[in-house]
Amino acid sequence: MKEVIGQVVNNFEIQDILGEGSMGIVYRAYHPDLQRYTAIKVLRPEMISIPDSFERFLQEARTAAQLQHENIVNVINFGEIEDSYYLMMEYVEGASMRELVEENRQGIAVADLAVIFTQIADVLEFAHDEGVLHRDLKPDNILLTNNEDEPDGQYRAMVSDFGLVKIAHGESLTQTVNGMTLGTPAYMSPEQCTGTDTDARSDIYSLGVTMYEAATGQRPYPIRNLFDAVKFHTSGKLVPPKALNPDIPNRLNILIRQMLNPDPDKRPASAAEVKKRLARFLPNARSIRQSQIHARLREGAGYVPDPTDSQFLFSSIREETLKEVSKPISRCIVVTYKGRVESVYPPLVEGERLIVGRSSNVDIVLGRKERYVSKQHCEIVVVGNRVEIRDLESTNGTFIGETRIGAASTEWPEDQDINLGGYKLSLRSVSEGEKLKDEGKEEERTVIQGQFILSCVGAKPDLVNLAGDPVIVGRLPACQMILPNGRVSKKHLQIETEGDQVFVTDLDSTNGSSLNGVRLTPGTKVSWDGNAPLKIADYEILLTKPLIGTGSG
């Protein structure tokens, strides 16, 4: 296909590229007489030879033209250009959700999340009522624009790209093409990426992935291809969004996690339900006009996180969600199952309440089918510097050590474990480890809030904060993590951070270190995302990303 920039389509001159997707390239075009812009999506040349590509492109145009909704980008025209096809759409002045996520890596303010995703959920509710599934919802397909015409000053979120639309109860053009699954793997529902039947709950899953990314600044899973998508989306093993952004209220944390449940039956039943549950976090008009995203869209300024963003939660939110986040009390909850560390929950926050159980909508999920654990088993509450726990009328009881506790709050001593069937919950201080000065005197243990936590059963200490200086793992007392075993070298392994990445280096150890079953080359720095097991002798070291920041207290 020839270069289309400079060509004129329906009196609109194509000027530059706005964005690119798997099926097409979107250009900006200008009508000099009307002094008006439009967006023109041109089907990629390599897609022309793929069977049904024209039909899918035409289906996008027809569907978007038929779905008349204020939050859906309007389609104006459809036709041929050179040896391809184009789709002319309403030009949305503003920013994409992708831009906002990249500009705010710590997460968008809760009030803005509610404004944006309530509108997107309304689009999905409308489309689903019309029998249409979007099937490719992601930050790139959500556009935000200033909307001064609205009486409350609310900006508008727009949904675009219905190229993978599926008509309910009808034949779909979107499932496979010559064995190729269509969609964006990182945002696909488990049923979509495995090729099974999809319904409205598939869009709810994709909306959940998008909301997770907007709320935390990162995707729930490190997905690069369809193989990764099947592996991760069907697992349900993700870091709770509240663990990455402490400003997320518990009820919003639970909603996002439910939307990302691999089992469609355990997700919200409809987009209408999602919209209803988001309504509690909606701001008033004054707060919308004060929000950073409103300023970003009005003035074109870069989105800068405002320390007062957490104050844009208003009267519609329950009182407990209005509480400002206090400083962490520098203790984590370590969950072990039959002696093996399963997870590390982030530094506890004063005033926090955590429900523990095997239900998917609790704060600390004990995921194995452990018959001794109830769906909502016990509650942990942080009161000042104390951690208290109470039983929630569980079937088999909650034990501090060997003592069964009741419904009254009981202080949880740091030196005792909570026993729930095969699970143990341990309270641990997050430290850099015990370092020794040259003269052999022990330095004072310090607590530093960091991005990553290392945990290892049997190590001393068994929980180490990975922040600042590299952590040396080995047998010497001077190591930050000590593994008391003859097969471990004096200084065996080094673990360090560079920005938001973690690297491990074997320090020419005698018996070696392995990552994902592959022995590390001595002296070679290797990236570690925490998904692959890191093993030394009989020890396994786990990497967890805990709560970031110290709150506003």
XYZ file of C-alpha atoms in Angstrom:
553
model
C 0.000 0.000 0.000
C 1.244 3.480 -0.856
C 1.919 6.073 1.815
C -1.474 7.540 2.743
C -0.270 10.669 4.587
C -1.098 13.627 2.354
C -3.978 11.870 0.607
C -7.489 13.343 0.721
C -10.487 11.218 1.763
C -13.936 12.851 1.590
C -12.259 16.279 1.654
C -10.250 15.322 4.751
C -6.465 15.459 4.285
C -4.596 12.720 6.168
C -1.923 14.423 8.294
C -0.235 12.093 10.787
C -0.455 8.815 12.743
C -2.448 8.748 15.975
C -1.869 5.110 16.857
C -1.358 1.581 15.588
C -3.098 -1.697 16.353
C -2.939 -5.295 15.198
C -5.507 -4.746 12.435
C -5.052 -1.150 11.399
C -3.285 2.202 11.634
C -5.228 5.233 12.845
C -4.483 8.604 11.236
C -5.611 12.142 11.978
C -7.164 13.991 9.045
C -8.268 17.621 8.653
C -11.045 19.311 6.660
C -9.744 22.872 5.891
C -13.141 24.338 4.992
C -14.985 22.925 7.997
C -11.886 23.368 10.191
C -12.618 19.986 11.678
C -10.557 16.878 12.436
C -11.518 13.256 12.001
C -9.790 9.947 12.690
C -9.280 7.498 9.848
C -8.431 3.859 10.538
C -6.800 2.077 7.591
C -6.643 -1.717 7.452
C -3.050 -2.944 7.460
C -1.845 -4.278 4.074
C -0.808 -7.626 5.581
C -4.368 -8.141 6.844
C -5.884 -7.927 3.344
C -4.849 -11.475 2.427
C -6.215 -12.986 5.652
C -9.632 -14.579 5.125
C -12.582 -12.600 6.538
C -10.434 -9.533 7.317
C -12.636 -7.283 5.193
C -15.763 -8.734 6.813
C -14.362 -8.078 10.286
C -13.436 -4.518 9.359
C -16.873 -3.929 7.870
C -18.459 -5.523 10.946
C -16.610 -3.017 13.132
C -17.992 -0.146 11.060
C -21.548 -1.499 11.092
C -21.550 -2.319 14.785
C -20.130 1.021 15.915
C -22.548 2.821 13.584
C -25.509 0.929 15.073
C -24.447 1.370 18.708
C -25.512 4.934 19.372
C -24.170 5.835 22.797
C -22.518 9.026 24.025
C -19.492 7.042 25.237
C -18.903 5.129 21.994
C -16.784 6.724 19.257
C -19.056 7.456 16.263
C -18.338 5.984 12.829
C -18.827 8.488 9.984
C -17.891 6.641 6.804
C -16.412 3.478 5.326
C -14.720 2.864 1.976
C -11.639 1.949 -0.053
C -8.272 3.681 -0.070
C -5.469 2.551 -2.390
C -5.456 -1.253 -2.081
C -7.005 -1.297 1.369
C -10.057 -0.087 3.295
C -10.655 2.773 5.684
C -13.053 3.538 8.498
C -13.662 7.228 9.294
C -14.466 7.985 12.917
C -15.203 10.862 15.238
C -11.950 12.522 16.358
C -11.630 12.519 20.149
C -9.437 15.318 21.476
C -7.777 14.269 24.719
C -5.747 11.298 25.904
C -5.986 7.535 25.888
C -6.092 5.471 29.045
C -2.764 4.025 27.907
C -1.185 7.500 28.108
C -2.619 8.109 31.572
C -1.331 4.773 32.875
C 2.149 5.465 31.512
C 2.124 8.958 33.038
C 1.063 7.708 36.470
C 2.852 4.483 37.339
C 1.638 4.472 40.944
C -2.018 4.291 39.934
C -4.772 6.741 39.066
C -6.780 8.297 41.939
C -9.753 6.225 43.101
C -12.294 8.956 42.320
C -11.024 9.236 38.739
C -11.122 5.445 38.405
C -14.763 5.511 39.463
C -15.642 8.274 36.970
C -13.902 6.530 34.070
C -14.931 2.936 34.666
C -18.527 3.732 35.583
C -18.849 5.187 32.072
C -17.102 2.196 30.466
C -19.308 -0.217 32.410
C -22.325 1.736 31.143
C -21.080 1.221 27.553
C -20.713 -2.513 28.156
C -24.160 -2.723 29.758
C -25.639 -0.983 26.690
C -23.684 -3.134 24.187
C -24.512 -6.372 26.006
C -28.207 -5.439 26.087
C -27.918 -5.005 22.310
C -26.387 -8.477 22.056
C -22.853 -7.239 21.289
C -19.585 -8.286 22.989
C -16.538 -6.019 22.541
C -13.822 -8.699 23.077
C -10.837 -6.336 22.841
C -11.277 -3.912 25.725
C -7.912 -2.454 26.865
C -6.381 0.943 27.782
C -5.565 1.686 24.126
C -9.271 1.504 23.239
C -10.421 3.899 25.974
C -10.168 7.602 25.141
C -10.799 10.484 27.530
C -11.891 13.941 26.483
C -12.797 17.189 28.192
C -16.539 17.709 28.190
C -17.400 21.214 29.355
C -20.974 20.805 28.098
C -21.760 18.475 30.987
C -23.448 20.380 33.868
C -21.225 18.686 36.460
C -18.048 19.293 34.471
C -17.419 15.562 34.191
C -14.980 14.512 31.499
C -16.043 11.762 29.144
C -14.587 8.288 28.620
C -15.067 6.916 25.098
C -14.810 3.316 23.884
C -13.416 2.649 20.412
C -12.337 -0.273 18.236
C -15.155 -2.770 17.917
C -13.002 -4.749 15.452
C -13.282 -8.023 17.378
C -16.941 -7.620 18.198
C -19.051 -10.738 18.574
C -22.777 -10.750 17.979
C -24.484 -12.805 20.668
C -26.496 -15.787 19.377
C -24.957 -15.284 15.951
C -21.966 -16.434 13.968
C -18.716 -14.824 15.084
C -15.990 -13.712 12.730
C -13.574 -13.240 15.579
C -12.659 -16.557 17.107
C -9.959 -17.934 14.843
C -8.471 -17.240 11.459
C -6.401 -20.113 10.108
C -5.900 -21.283 13.688
C -5.014 -17.770 14.929
C -6.779 -16.512 18.036
C -7.685 -12.838 17.761
C -7.430 -10.343 20.585
C -4.802 -8.860 22.884
C -3.393 -11.671 25.081
C -2.693 -9.511 28.154
C -6.378 -8.471 28.345
C -8.146 -11.645 27.182
C -10.438 -13.588 29.474
C -9.401 -17.203 30.230
C -12.253 -18.488 28.075
C -11.292 -16.219 25.157
C -7.613 -17.188 25.126
C -8.436 -20.909 25.394
C -10.986 -20.693 22.578
C -14.044 -21.676 24.635
C -17.465 -20.021 24.548
C -17.607 -16.413 25.694
C -20.393 -14.220 26.985
C -20.729 -10.796 28.625
C -18.555 -11.923 31.551
C -15.583 -12.148 29.185
C -15.774 -8.372 28.664
C -16.052 -7.957 32.444
C -12.761 -9.840 32.852
C -11.033 -7.593 30.281
C -12.485 -4.560 32.056
C -11.025 -5.939 35.299
C -7.552 -6.259 33.756
C -7.794 -2.677 32.486
C -9.033 -1.391 35.858
C -6.235 -3.267 37.672
C -3.646 -1.637 35.416
C -5.167 1.824 35.832
C -5.345 1.415 39.625
C -1.807 0.091 40.126
C 0.217 1.193 37.096
C 0.957 -2.392 36.069
C -0.817 -5.390 34.599
C -1.831 -8.282 36.841
C 0.286 -10.754 34.857
C 3.551 -10.545 32.807
C 1.976 -11.727 29.552
C 3.883 -11.512 26.281
C 2.052 -13.999 24.063
C -0.921 -16.343 23.873
C 0.974 -19.128 25.690
C 1.539 -16.778 28.646
C -2.098 -15.695 28.490
C -3.383 -19.249 28.888
C -0.902 -19.918 31.708
C -1.601 -16.820 33.789
C -5.239 -15.946 33.084
C -6.375 -19.450 34.032
C -4.300 -19.481 37.241
C -5.976 -16.670 39.173
C -2.729 -16.122 41.081
C -2.212 -12.374 41.122
C -0.977 -9.765 43.572
C -4.048 -8.003 45.040
C -4.257 -4.460 43.643
C -4.329 -3.019 47.177
C -0.900 -4.561 47.759
C 0.463 -2.331 44.992
C -1.584 0.789 45.731
C -2.555 1.293 49.393
C -5.087 4.015 48.501
C -7.422 1.423 46.961
C -10.386 0.867 49.328
C -11.048 -2.727 50.388
C -14.350 -2.883 48.524
C -12.757 -1.740 45.270
C -9.910 -4.208 45.822
C -12.465 -7.004 46.192
C -14.418 -5.898 43.109
C -11.338 -5.932 40.863
C -10.274 -9.333 42.172
C -13.739 -10.742 41.545
C -13.731 -9.374 37.988
C -10.439 -11.237 37.442
C -11.675 -14.588 38.718
C -10.818 -17.336 36.168
C -14.282 -18.828 36.765
C -16.917 -16.708 34.940
C -19.555 -17.789 37.489
C -17.573 -16.072 40.255
C -17.274 -12.728 38.468
C -19.892 -9.969 38.740
C -22.860 -11.232 36.753
C -23.190 -8.127 34.576
C -21.712 -4.769 33.676
C -24.694 -3.223 35.456
C -23.522 -4.804 38.711
C -19.990 -3.448 38.182
C -21.422 0.021 37.551
C -23.568 -0.158 40.685
C -20.623 -1.208 42.861
C -18.414 1.554 41.434
C -21.060 4.185 42.205
C -20.076 4.284 45.897
C -16.723 5.790 44.890
C -18.071 8.489 42.560
C -17.030 12.064 43.405
C -19.093 15.211 43.459
C -18.871 17.832 40.675
C -16.451 20.082 42.550
C -14.039 17.242 43.148
C -14.140 16.192 39.489
C -13.165 19.705 38.438
C -10.271 19.627 40.927
C -8.953 16.248 39.784
C -5.628 15.901 38.013
C -7.133 14.098 35.026
C -9.619 16.930 34.538
C -6.678 19.373 34.450
C -4.772 17.069 32.110
C -7.636 17.010 29.612
C -8.504 20.694 29.935
C -4.990 22.083 29.638
C -3.120 19.247 27.930
C -0.705 19.139 30.856
C 1.042 15.925 31.840
C -0.765 13.903 34.468
C 1.019 14.516 37.752
C -0.043 12.523 40.836
C -1.430 14.858 43.474
C -0.828 13.997 47.125
C -4.427 15.072 47.796
C -5.848 12.620 45.230
C -6.975 10.311 48.045
C -9.163 13.179 49.349
C -11.402 12.970 46.275
C -13.464 10.236 47.951
C -16.687 11.693 49.197
C -19.924 11.265 51.058
C -21.087 8.347 48.916
C -18.207 6.268 50.253
C -18.551 4.530 53.583
C -16.763 6.212 56.437
C -14.040 3.623 56.682
C -12.934 4.243 53.089
C -12.507 7.939 53.827
C -9.786 7.240 56.370
C -6.374 8.433 55.201
C -3.797 5.689 54.946
C -1.433 5.707 57.906
C 2.194 4.731 57.929
C 2.845 0.989 57.753
C 3.780 -0.528 61.092
C 6.641 -2.420 59.409
C 5.246 -5.921 59.851
C 4.116 -8.355 57.183
C 1.957 -11.460 57.295
C 3.704 -14.534 55.928
C 1.402 -17.374 54.851
C 2.841 -20.885 54.853
C 1.160 -24.162 53.970
C 2.632 -27.302 55.455
C 5.992 -25.581 55.939
C 6.282 -23.866 52.545
C 5.908 -20.095 52.101
C 2.926 -19.410 49.837
C 2.682 -15.634 50.010
C 3.825 -12.533 51.844
C 1.211 -9.864 52.485
C 2.468 -6.281 52.511
C 3.338 -4.160 55.547
C 0.264 -3.733 57.708
C -1.313 -0.314 57.945
C -2.804 1.232 61.066
C -6.588 0.928 61.032
C -6.539 -1.829 58.397
C -8.991 -4.743 58.553
C -8.249 -7.966 56.692
C -10.596 -10.928 56.280
C -8.882 -14.329 55.990
C -10.513 -17.373 54.405
C -10.819 -19.543 51.325
C -13.425 -17.401 49.542
C -12.100 -15.512 46.500
C -13.450 -12.159 47.730
C -11.586 -11.958 51.048
C -8.377 -9.992 51.643
C -6.071 -12.938 52.406
C -7.134 -15.888 50.290
C -6.048 -19.350 51.451
C -6.505 -20.863 48.048
C -6.039 -24.574 48.549
C -9.112 -26.713 49.092
C -8.356 -26.975 52.786
C -11.461 -28.363 54.480
C -10.454 -26.926 57.852
C -10.594 -23.339 56.547
C -13.966 -21.558 56.322
C -14.903 -19.167 53.522
C -14.561 -16.259 55.954
C -12.497 -17.680 58.766
C -11.038 -14.845 60.848
C -10.443 -11.092 60.859
C -7.163 -9.266 61.481
C -7.283 -5.657 62.690
C -4.366 -3.256 63.177
C -4.878 -1.022 66.236
C -1.986 1.382 66.731
C 1.112 -0.808 66.880
C -0.888 -3.863 67.934
C -2.261 -6.532 65.646
C -5.492 -8.139 66.847
C -7.319 -11.172 65.527
C -10.780 -12.634 66.070
C -12.598 -15.731 64.847
C -15.557 -15.274 62.474
C -17.554 -18.287 63.720
C -15.392 -20.628 61.656
C -16.201 -24.316 61.659
C -12.833 -25.557 62.911
C -11.627 -22.549 64.864
C -8.741 -20.083 64.867
C -5.717 -20.841 67.028
C -2.892 -18.695 68.354
C -0.316 -21.395 68.859
C -2.434 -24.137 70.438
C -4.959 -21.802 72.080
C -8.325 -21.464 70.391
C -9.697 -17.926 70.309
C -13.265 -16.697 70.039
C -15.165 -13.814 68.481
C -13.591 -11.256 70.839
C -10.488 -9.477 69.509
C -7.274 -10.993 70.863
C -3.803 -9.499 70.522
C -1.578 -11.493 68.185
C 1.907 -11.878 69.721
C 4.640 -11.518 67.109
C 6.421 -14.645 68.387
C 3.392 -16.939 67.874
C 1.776 -18.278 64.699
C -1.902 -18.356 63.783
C -2.936 -21.914 62.882
C -5.778 -22.526 60.414
C -5.770 -26.169 59.363
C -2.592 -26.764 57.350
C -1.946 -23.021 57.137
C 0.190 -20.908 59.416
C 0.110 -17.123 59.481
C 3.249 -15.531 60.902
C 3.852 -11.918 61.840
C 7.290 -10.747 60.687
C 9.186 -7.494 60.872
C 10.533 -6.429 57.494
C 14.254 -5.784 57.883
C 17.406 -5.498 55.847
C 18.807 -8.345 57.876
C 21.378 -8.291 60.609
C 24.637 -6.793 59.397
C 27.915 -6.914 61.339
C 30.402 -4.091 61.659
C 34.077 -4.785 61.087
C 34.689 -4.960 64.831
C 32.101 -7.719 65.086
C 29.411 -5.692 66.839
C 25.882 -6.080 65.581
C 24.356 -2.994 64.013
C 20.942 -1.889 65.052
C 18.256 -3.520 62.930
C 16.468 -1.003 60.743
C 13.192 -1.161 58.930
C 13.088 0.313 55.446
C 10.001 0.410 53.294
C 10.972 -1.035 49.914
C 9.623 -2.447 46.701
C 10.410 -6.134 47.162
C 10.550 -8.688 49.967
C 12.636 -11.872 49.955
C 11.356 -14.803 52.007
C 12.877 -18.200 52.684
C 11.831 -20.876 55.162
C 14.755 -21.798 57.437
C 16.793 -18.693 56.627
C 17.949 -16.174 59.231
C 16.163 -13.826 58.949
C 13.434 -15.518 56.922
C 12.099 -12.193 55.617
C 14.402 -9.547 54.102
C 13.549 -6.222 52.514
C 15.222 -5.801 49.130
C 15.959 -2.078 49.042
C 19.107 -0.057 48.546
C 22.228 -2.194 48.889
C 22.384 -5.685 47.339
C 21.409 -8.604 49.580
C 24.079 -11.281 49.986
C 22.798 -14.794 50.649
C 25.197 -17.307 52.167
C 26.511 -19.109 55.227
C 28.527 -16.293 56.851
C 26.995 -14.375 59.804
C 27.698 -11.147 57.887
C 25.287 -12.118 55.073
C 21.938 -10.340 54.959
C 20.187 -13.717 54.565
C 21.917 -16.661 56.237
C 21.310 -20.255 55.109
C 22.853 -22.550 57.773
C 23.724 -25.498 55.573
C 27.055 -27.053 54.586
C 26.078 -27.094 50.893
C 25.731 -23.312 50.926
C 28.899 -21.300 50.245
C 30.041 -18.555 52.609
C 28.868 -15.926 50.124
C 26.672 -17.838 47.719
C 24.377 -15.460 45.846
C 23.720 -11.749 45.386
C 20.250 -10.278 44.820
C 19.821 -6.624 43.863
C 17.406 -4.154 42.323
C 17.880 -1.793 39.407
C 14.845 0.456 39.110
C 11.809 -1.824 39.129
C 13.776 -4.936 38.128
C 15.458 -7.592 40.274
C 18.684 -9.384 39.326
C 20.455 -12.410 40.826
C 24.134 -13.308 40.497
C 25.772 -16.540 41.625
C 28.994 -15.641 43.472
C 31.026 -18.584 42.151
C 29.451 -20.899 44.718
C 30.642 -24.477 45.108
C 27.301 -26.225 44.627
C 25.611 -23.637 42.440
C 22.270 -21.826 42.340
C 19.355 -22.547 40.033
C 16.593 -20.376 38.589
C 13.602 -22.234 37.200
C 15.652 -25.447 37.319
C 18.533 -23.997 35.268
C 21.911 -23.611 36.962
C 23.152 -20.024 36.960
C 26.461 -19.176 35.317
C 28.794 -17.870 38.072
C 29.327 -14.109 37.906
C 26.519 -13.545 35.382
C 23.689 -11.198 36.366
C 20.288 -12.684 35.513
C 16.882 -10.955 35.622
C 14.340 -12.464 38.033
C 10.621 -11.589 37.969
C 9.764 -13.785 40.955
C 7.669 -16.256 38.957
C 10.498 -18.773 38.539
C 11.757 -20.558 41.708
C 15.228 -19.544 42.936
C 16.890 -22.472 44.715
C 20.071 -22.940 46.746
C 20.665 -26.423 48.169
C 17.352 -27.346 49.874
C 16.199 -23.744 50.179
C 13.769 -21.886 47.942
C 13.819 -18.080 47.964
C 10.596 -16.259 47.070
C 10.207 -12.712 45.777
C 7.135 -10.652 46.652
C 6.262 -7.113 45.734
C 4.567 -5.549 48.762
C 2.794 -2.292 49.436
C 4.635 0.702 47.960
C 4.969 3.996 49.776
C 4.300 5.076 53.318
C 0.848 6.556 52.919
C -0.149 10.080 53.820
C 0.048 9.791 57.591
